[in-house]
Each structure stands twice: as C-alpha cells, then as structure tokens.
Coordinates of C-alpha atoms in Angstrom, one line a residue:
X184 CA 20.5 -10.1 43.0
X185 CA 17.8 -7.6 42.6
X186 CA 18.3 -3.7 42.9
X187 CA 16.4 -3.9 46.1
X188 CA 19.0 -6.2 47.6
X189 CA 22.2 -4.6 46.7
X190 CA 22.2 -2.1 49.7
X191 CA 20.2 -2.1 53.0
X192 CA 20.3 1.5 53.0
X193 CA 18.3 1.9 49.6
X194 CA 15.1 0.0 49.9
X195 CA 13.4 0.1 46.7
X196 CA 10.4 -1.5 48.2
X197 CA 9.8 1.3 50.8
X198 CA 10.1 3.9 48.2
X199 CA 7.7 2.2 45.9
X200 CA 5.3 1.9 48.8
X201 CA 5.6 5.8 49.3
X202 CA 5.1 6.3 45.6
X203 CA 1.9 4.1 45.5
X204 CA 0.5 6.0 48.6
X205 CA 1.1 9.3 47.1
X206 CA -0.3 8.2 43.7
X207 CA -3.3 6.7 45.3
X208 CA -4.2 9.6 47.5
X209 CA -4.1 12.1 44.7
X210 CA -5.9 9.8 42.5
X211 CA -8.8 9.6 44.8
X212 CA -8.8 13.5 44.9
X213 CA -8.7 13.4 41.0
X214 CA -11.8 10.6 41.0
X215 CA -13.7 13.2 43.2
X216 CA -12.8 16.0 40.9
X217 CA -14.2 13.9 38.0
X218 CA -17.5 13.9 39.3
X219 CA -17.7 17.4 40.6
X220 CA -16.0 19.0 37.3
X221 CA -15.7 16.3 34.6
X222 CA -14.5 18.6 31.9
X223 CA -11.7 19.9 33.9
X224 CA -10.8 16.5 35.0
X225 CA -10.0 15.4 31.4
X226 CA -8.2 18.6 30.5
X227 CA -5.9 18.2 33.7
X228 CA -5.6 14.3 33.2
X229 CA -4.6 15.0 29.4
X230 CA -1.5 17.1 30.1
X231 CA -0.7 14.9 32.9
X232 CA -0.8 11.9 30.8
X233 CA 1.1 13.4 28.1
X234 CA 4.1 14.4 30.6
X235 CA 4.3 11.0 32.2
X236 CA 4.0 9.0 29.0
X237 CA 7.2 10.7 28.1
X238 CA 9.1 8.8 30.8
X239 CA 8.7 5.3 29.3
X240 CA 8.9 6.7 25.5
X241 CA 12.0 8.8 26.0
X242 CA 13.6 5.8 27.8
X243 CA 12.8 3.6 24.7
X244 CA 14.4 6.0 22.3
X245 CA 17.4 6.2 24.5
X246 CA 17.5 2.6 24.8
X247 CA 17.5 2.2 21.3
X248 CA 20.2 5.0 20.6
X249 CA 22.4 3.3 23.3
X250 CA 22.2 -0.1 21.4
X251 CA 23.0 1.8 18.1
X252 CA 26.0 3.7 19.4
X253 CA 27.6 1.6 22.4
X254 CA 29.7 3.3 25.0
X255 CA 29.9 3.1 28.6
X256 CA 27.2 5.6 29.1
X257 CA 24.7 3.3 27.6
X258 CA 25.7 0.6 29.8
X259 CA 25.1 2.6 33.0
X260 CA 21.8 3.7 32.3
X261 CA 20.7 0.4 30.3
X262 CA 18.8 -1.1 33.0
X263 CA 16.9 2.3 34.3
X264 CA 16.1 2.6 30.7
X265 CA 14.6 -0.9 30.2
X266 CA 12.6 -0.7 33.7
X267 CA 10.9 2.4 32.2
X268 CA 10.0 0.8 28.9
X269 CA 8.4 -2.1 30.8
X270 CA 5.8 0.4 32.3
X271 CA 4.2 1.0 28.7
X272 CA 1.3 -1.4 29.6
X273 CA 0.5 0.5 32.4
X274 CA 0.2 3.6 30.2
X275 CA -1.8 1.7 27.9
X276 CA -4.4 1.2 30.8
X277 CA -4.1 5.0 31.8
X278 CA -5.2 5.9 28.1
X279 CA -8.6 4.6 28.5
X280 CA -10.1 7.9 30.5
X281 CA -8.8 10.0 27.4
X282 CA -10.8 7.7 25.2
X283 CA -13.7 8.0 27.4
X284 CA -13.3 11.9 27.7
X285 CA -12.9 12.3 24.0
X286 CA -16.1 14.4 23.6
X287 CA -15.0 16.7 26.2
X288 CA -11.5 17.0 24.8
X289 CA -11.5 17.2 21.1
X290 CA -13.7 19.6 19.2
X291 CA -13.7 17.4 16.1
X292 CA -15.9 14.8 17.9
X293 CA -18.9 17.5 17.8
X294 CA -21.2 17.3 15.2
X295 CA -21.2 21.0 14.1
X296 CA -17.2 21.1 14.0
X297 CA -17.0 18.0 12.3
X298 CA -19.3 19.3 9.6
X299 CA -16.8 22.3 9.3
X300 CA -14.0 19.8 9.0
X301 CA -15.4 17.7 6.5
X302 CA -15.6 20.5 4.3
X303 CA -11.7 20.6 4.4
X304 CA -11.3 16.8 4.1
X305 CA -10.2 16.4 7.7
X306 CA -12.8 14.1 9.0
X307 CA -11.3 11.2 7.1
X308 CA -8.5 11.5 9.5
X309 CA -10.1 12.9 12.7
X310 CA -13.0 10.3 13.3
X311 CA -13.2 8.4 16.5
X312 CA -12.7 4.7 15.1
X313 CA -9.5 6.0 13.4
X314 CA -8.1 7.8 16.4
X315 CA -8.7 4.7 18.7
X316 CA -7.1 2.5 16.0
X317 CA -4.1 4.8 15.5
X318 CA -3.5 4.9 19.3
X319 CA -3.7 1.1 19.6
X320 CA -1.2 0.8 16.5
X321 CA 1.2 3.3 18.2
X322 CA 1.1 1.0 21.4
X323 CA 1.5 -2.1 19.7
X324 CA 4.6 -0.9 17.9
X325 CA 6.1 0.5 21.3
X326 CA 5.2 -2.7 23.1
X327 CA 7.1 -4.9 20.4
X328 CA 10.2 -2.9 20.6
X329 CA 10.3 -2.7 24.2
X330 CA 9.3 -6.5 24.4
X331 CA 12.1 -7.7 22.3
X332 CA 14.9 -5.5 23.9
X333 CA 14.0 -6.5 27.3
X334 CA 13.7 -10.3 26.1
X335 CA 16.9 -10.3 24.6
X336 CA 18.6 -8.5 27.5
X337 CA 17.4 -10.9 29.9
X338 CA 18.5 -13.7 27.7
X339 CA 22.2 -12.3 27.6
X340 CA 22.1 -12.1 31.2
X341 CA 21.5 -15.8 31.3
X342 CA 23.7 -17.2 28.5
X343 CA 26.1 -14.3 27.7
X344 CA 25.5 -14.9 24.0
X345 CA 27.3 -12.1 21.9
X346 CA 24.9 -12.4 19.2
X347 CA 22.3 -10.8 20.9
X348 CA 24.2 -7.5 21.0
X349 CA 23.7 -7.5 17.2
X350 CA 20.0 -8.4 17.6
X351 CA 19.3 -5.5 19.7
X352 CA 21.5 -3.2 17.3
X353 CA 19.6 -4.5 14.4
X354 CA 16.2 -4.0 16.0
X355 CA 17.1 -0.5 17.1
X356 CA 17.9 1.0 13.7
X357 CA 14.2 0.7 12.1
X358 CA 12.9 1.0 15.7
X359 CA 14.2 4.7 16.0
X360 CA 12.5 5.3 12.5
X361 CA 9.1 3.8 13.8
X362 CA 9.6 5.6 17.0
X363 CA 9.8 9.1 15.3
X364 CA 6.9 8.0 13.0
X365 CA 4.7 7.1 15.8
X366 CA 5.4 9.8 18.2
X367 CA 4.8 12.5 15.5
X368 CA 1.3 10.9 14.8
X369 CA 0.5 10.6 18.5
X370 CA 1.5 14.2 19.1
X371 CA -0.8 15.1 16.1
X372 CA -3.7 12.7 17.4
X373 CA -3.5 13.7 21.1
X374 CA -2.5 17.1 21.3
X375 CA -2.6 19.0 17.9
X376 CA -5.9 18.1 17.2
X377 CA -7.3 20.0 20.3
X378 CA -7.3 22.7 17.8
X379 CA -8.4 21.0 14.5
X380 CA -8.1 24.0 12.3
X381 CA -4.3 24.6 13.3
X382 CA -1.5 22.8 12.0
X383 CA 2.4 22.7 12.2
X384 CA 4.8 20.2 10.4
X385 CA 7.4 20.8 13.3
X386 CA 4.8 19.6 16.0
X387 CA 5.9 15.9 16.0
X388 CA 9.6 16.5 16.0
X389 CA 9.0 19.0 18.8
X390 CA 7.5 16.1 20.9
X391 CA 10.1 13.6 19.8
X392 CA 12.7 16.0 21.4
X393 CA 10.6 16.9 24.4
X394 CA 10.0 13.1 25.5
X395 CA 13.6 12.3 24.8
X396 CA 14.7 15.0 27.3
X397 CA 12.2 14.0 29.7
X398 CA 13.6 10.3 29.5
X399 CA 17.1 11.5 29.7
X400 CA 16.5 13.9 32.6
X401 CA 14.7 11.3 34.7
X402 CA 17.2 8.4 33.9
X403 CA 20.1 11.1 34.9
X404 CA 18.5 11.7 38.3
X405 CA 17.7 7.8 38.9
X406 CA 21.5 6.7 38.0
X407 CA 22.9 9.3 40.2
X408 CA 20.7 7.9 43.0
X409 CA 21.4 4.2 42.4
X410 CA 25.1 4.7 41.7
X411 CA 25.3 6.5 45.3
X412 CA 23.4 3.8 46.9
X413 CA 23.5 0.6 44.9
X414 CA 26.0 -1.8 43.0
X415 CA 25.5 0.4 40.1
X416 CA 28.0 2.6 41.7
X417 CA 30.8 -0.1 40.6
X418 CA 30.7 0.8 37.0
X419 CA 29.6 4.3 37.0
X420 CA 32.4 7.2 36.9
X421 CA 32.5 10.8 36.4
X422 CA 33.3 10.4 32.6
X423 CA 29.9 8.7 32.3
X424 CA 28.0 11.6 33.8
X425 CA 30.0 13.7 31.8
X426 CA 28.8 12.0 28.6
X427 CA 25.3 11.9 30.1
X428 CA 25.6 15.7 30.5
X429 CA 26.8 16.2 27.1
X430 CA 23.6 14.3 25.6
X431 CA 21.3 16.1 27.9
X432 CA 22.8 19.5 26.5
X433 CA 22.4 18.4 22.9
X434 CA 18.8 17.2 23.5
X435 CA 17.9 20.6 25.4
X436 CA 19.4 22.5 22.2
X437 CA 17.4 20.2 19.9
X438 CA 14.1 20.9 21.7
X439 CA 14.7 24.6 21.7
X440 CA 15.6 24.4 17.9
X441 CA 12.3 22.8 17.3
X442 CA 10.4 25.0 19.7
X443 CA 11.6 28.2 18.4
X444 CA 11.9 27.4 14.9
X445 CA 8.0 26.6 14.9
X446 CA 7.5 30.1 16.7
X447 CA 9.6 31.8 14.1
X448 CA 8.2 30.5 11.2
X449 CA 4.4 31.2 12.5
X450 CA 5.5 34.7 13.7
X451 CA 7.1 35.6 10.4
X452 CA 4.2 34.2 8.4
X453 CA 1.7 35.9 10.4
X454 CA -1.3 34.0 9.0
X455 CA -4.6 34.2 10.8
X456 CA -4.9 30.2 10.6
X457 CA -1.6 29.9 12.2
X458 CA -1.2 32.5 14.8
X459 CA -4.4 31.3 16.6
X460 CA -2.2 28.7 18.3
X461 CA 0.4 31.4 19.7
X462 CA -2.0 34.4 20.6
X463 CA -3.5 32.9 23.8
X464 CA -0.2 31.3 24.7
X465 CA 1.5 34.7 24.6
X466 CA -1.1 36.9 26.5
X467 CA -1.1 37.6 30.1
X468 CA 0.1 35.0 32.5
X469 CA 0.5 32.5 29.7
X470 CA 3.1 34.6 28.0
X471 CA 5.0 34.9 31.3
X472 CA 4.9 31.1 31.6
X473 CA 6.5 31.0 28.2
X474 CA 9.2 33.4 29.0
X475 CA 9.8 31.2 32.5
X476 CA 10.1 27.9 30.1
X477 CA 12.3 29.5 28.0
X478 CA 14.8 30.5 30.6
X479 CA 14.6 27.8 32.9
X480 CA 14.3 24.9 30.2
X481 CA 17.0 26.3 27.9
X482 CA 18.9 29.4 29.0
X483 CA 19.9 28.1 32.5
X484 CA 20.5 24.6 31.7
X485 CA 22.4 25.6 28.5
X486 CA 24.9 27.7 30.5
X487 CA 25.4 25.3 33.3
X488 CA 25.8 22.4 31.0
X489 CA 28.4 24.0 28.9
X490 CA 30.6 23.7 32.3
X491 CA 32.7 20.5 32.3
X492 CA 32.6 20.4 36.2
X493 CA 28.9 20.3 36.2
X494 CA 28.6 17.7 33.8
X495 CA 30.9 15.5 35.7
X496 CA 29.3 16.3 39.2
X497 CA 26.4 13.9 39.5
X498 CA 24.8 16.3 42.4
X499 CA 25.0 19.1 40.1
X500 CA 23.7 17.2 37.3
X501 CA 20.6 16.0 39.1
X502 CA 19.6 19.6 40.1
X503 CA 19.5 20.6 36.5
X504 CA 17.9 17.3 35.4
X505 CA 15.1 18.0 37.8
X506 CA 14.7 21.6 36.8
X507 CA 14.2 20.3 33.2
X508 CA 11.7 17.7 34.3
X509 CA 9.7 20.6 36.1
X510 CA 9.8 22.6 32.9
X511 CA 8.8 19.9 30.7
X512 CA 5.4 19.5 32.8
X513 CA 4.8 23.4 32.8
X514 CA 5.6 23.2 29.3
X515 CA 2.8 20.6 28.4
X516 CA 0.5 22.3 31.0
X517 CA 1.2 25.5 28.4
X518 CA 0.8 23.5 25.4
X519 CA -2.7 21.9 26.2
X520 CA -4.5 24.1 28.9
X521 CA -5.0 27.2 26.5
X522 CA -7.0 24.9 24.0
X523 CA -9.6 25.3 26.4
X524 CA -9.4 28.3 28.3
X525 CA -7.9 30.6 25.8
X526 CA -6.2 33.9 27.2
X527 CA -7.6 33.1 30.8
X528 CA -5.4 31.4 33.1
X529 CA -7.1 28.6 35.2
X530 CA -7.7 30.1 38.7
X531 CA -10.9 28.3 39.8
X532 CA -10.6 25.9 42.9
X533 CA -11.3 23.0 41.2
X534 CA -9.1 23.8 38.2
X535 CA -6.1 24.4 40.6
X536 CA -6.8 21.3 42.6
X537 CA -6.9 19.0 39.6
X538 CA -4.0 20.6 37.9
X539 CA -2.0 19.6 41.0
X540 CA -3.6 16.3 41.5
X541 CA -3.3 14.6 38.1
X542 CA 0.4 14.9 37.6
X543 CA 1.0 13.9 41.3
X544 CA -1.5 10.7 41.1
X545 CA -0.3 9.5 37.5
X546 CA 3.3 10.3 38.7
X547 CA 3.1 8.4 42.0
X548 CA 1.5 5.5 40.3
X549 CA 3.9 5.4 37.6
X550 CA 7.0 5.7 39.6
X551 CA 5.7 2.8 41.9
X552 CA 5.4 0.7 38.7
X553 CA 8.8 1.8 37.6
X554 CA 10.5 1.0 40.8
X555 CA 8.6 -2.4 40.8
X556 CA 10.2 -3.1 37.3
X557 CA 13.5 -1.9 38.4
X558 CA 13.7 -4.6 41.3
X559 CA 13.2 -7.2 38.8
X560 CA 16.4 -7.5 37.1
X561 CA 20.1 -6.9 38.1
X562 CA 21.2 -3.2 37.7
X563 CA 24.3 -4.3 36.0
X564 CA 24.3 -6.5 32.8
X565 CA 27.8 -8.3 33.6
X566 CA 27.6 -10.6 30.6
X567 CA 27.4 -7.6 28.1
X568 CA 30.6 -7.6 26.3
X569 CA 31.1 -3.7 27.0
X570 CA 31.1 -4.5 30.8
X571 CA 34.7 -4.6 31.2
X572 CA 35.1 -1.5 29.1
X573 CA 32.6 0.3 31.3
X574 CA 34.3 -0.8 34.4
X575 CA 37.5 0.5 33.3
X576 CA 36.2 4.0 32.5
X577 CA 34.6 4.1 35.8
X578 CA 38.0 3.5 37.6
X579 CA 40.3 5.3 35.1
X580 CA 40.5 8.4 37.3
X581 CA 39.5 7.1 40.6
X582 CA 42.9 5.7 41.7
X583 CA 41.8 2.2 41.6

C-alpha cells in the first residue's frame, strides 16, 4: 500500500500537484529573470540550489546514521529519508545552470583573476574541467550510497532477509566518511571559491552540520504530518519525537559550534586575508541578518528544545523545525550574496524578485519530486527486525 493510499484525508498526489504548480510558476518568473538580469539569476539560483540540495544530502547522512545506530527513531523516519535521497538525480540536473553560469559566478574563471591565483598555485585546483569533474564525482558517490541503501531496503520489504540490515550498516560506516569528505570539497568548490583568495578549514564541516540540520528539520516536519494522517502514526509515538528533538538540539549546537568557532578564530587573528569574508557580512543590513540568524537559528531553538514537553509535542517540534529551515535559507543567502554585492544589500526590483522566485521555484519542483518518491514505497518497513520494538515504543505510554 502506497503512502497516498493510507488515508483518504491526506492525498499526496494532490499535494504533489500543488507543489509542482507553485514550482513551475516561479520557475517561469526565474526564467524571465534569466533574460532580463542574467547575473542576478545565477546568484539567486546558486544560494537557492545550495539550500535545497541540503535536503537530500542531509537525509542521506541521517539515513546512514540510523543504520549505524539503530533505534526506533530511525525506523520512524526511514522512509521519508529514503524518499529524499531518491531526488538526487533531479539535483544533478538542476546543477547544470550553475555550470553554465560559472563565468558569472566564480571570479577564478576570469583570465585576470586566474593569473593572480596562478602565482599562488591555486589554479591547479580552481579550473573549469577539474571543477566539473569533481562535481560529477561527488554526485556519483552520493548516488551509489543512496542507490544501495534504497535497493536493500526494497529487498528487505520483499524478502525479510535479516542479512540486509548488516549490509546497510556496513555500507553506512565508510559512507559517512565519504559523505563528510565530499560535502567538504563541494562546499569549498561551490561556495568558498566565490572568494578564491579567502579560505577556512572549518567551512566544509560547517556545511556538513548545516545540511544535516536541514535534512532533520525537514524530515521532522514531514514525519509529524504523516504520523497524523497516514499509517505511519501506528508506529510513531511521543518517545520517537523526543529522540528526534534531542538529535535536532545536538545538530543545532554542532552547527553553532562550527559557525562561531570559524568567526572567533578569524576575529582573534584579525588578518587582512581572512577578515575580508566577514567585513561585508557584519556591516549594515547584513550584520542585522547575522544577529537575526544567531537568535532564531540557535538561541531560540536551543532554549525551546531544552524542554522535554516541547520535544515530545509534534506540533511544537514542527514549529521549531520550520523556523530552523527558514533560518537555513536566510543563512545561505547571507553566505552567498555578499560575495557579489559586498556591503550593499540587494534592494533592486529584479534582485528582490529573483531572490524570492529562485527558492520557491526550485523548492516547489523538489518537493513535488519528493512526494512522488514518497508514494512509491510503504511508509512502514514491517519486515525490518526493529519493527516490533518500534511499535512497542510507540504504544508504551499510550494506554494500548
């Protein structure tokens, strides 16, 4: 039975159609903007793409983590996680405009800048063929990890073979290492190289934490909705949301640690080649956004998630998760845009239009693909050995 068939009051196909319509409408606006203001199109597209790519990649990391650790919380979110990882082929296709717009996005593709970087030996790494080759390698690794985890999961549904649990766990160990390495290099290539003279050894780890937070916040929101309206609610209890809330708190703290450590080290060093990144991002409106993100991405969620009652209440937890997702989008906007505008905050008509249309257009398209994938497999992996244990956890305090 597919997810769309589990409850007549929750029609995934209808929701998928709405998401697709929203995506197409805003992508049309984005397409018009590509002709009117090509430079701004690529800038808006980049930060939006970086945000939405974090959904399948963050879910891939969490999927491997739950195979390594076990536990009922992993069983509850397993199918929503797997559905997200199966959208990676779409993200590869959506990467093409970034390749097309490389000359507009990355200064090291310009002859004058390349000549300066050649003196520092950076052009051996920052060159177009190597950039594209690395991107393809990243996607191949992500595809293979997602492919085998999904394949063995389907086979487990069909056969109930307990050896498949071991296969998924064995793959997830080195898979986590590959994930950290590939995300680190992807962050350097796609975002840090926007300012090729600046570097930070914390940057890759910051993206590992940021995309993991995005994936978990998204899957918490989806699980709460699915548990309320579909058969997933049969195995989902307050204890599972409590565990997910604790994991979300841990990842929020990890992201904050990386972000603050990077800032603190650069601020204390006060070197011209390092502070060039933070000077525009702490001036004027950008500085206000930085404070805004610090409060709503860390301080408020941190205080809220300390409460046991908040973590056990799906409705409250969803509010925190959605807030974090909004802050993740704003944070990526803050990371990418000042590389082009410096201290100036983008207030032009097409700047505003494209900065709104890009995340909504890509988001609608991605979410429609996600819902399509979600409906392809049962929401409950009943042949998993941990099914009975998860069911017991769900009903332990419900009076059943």
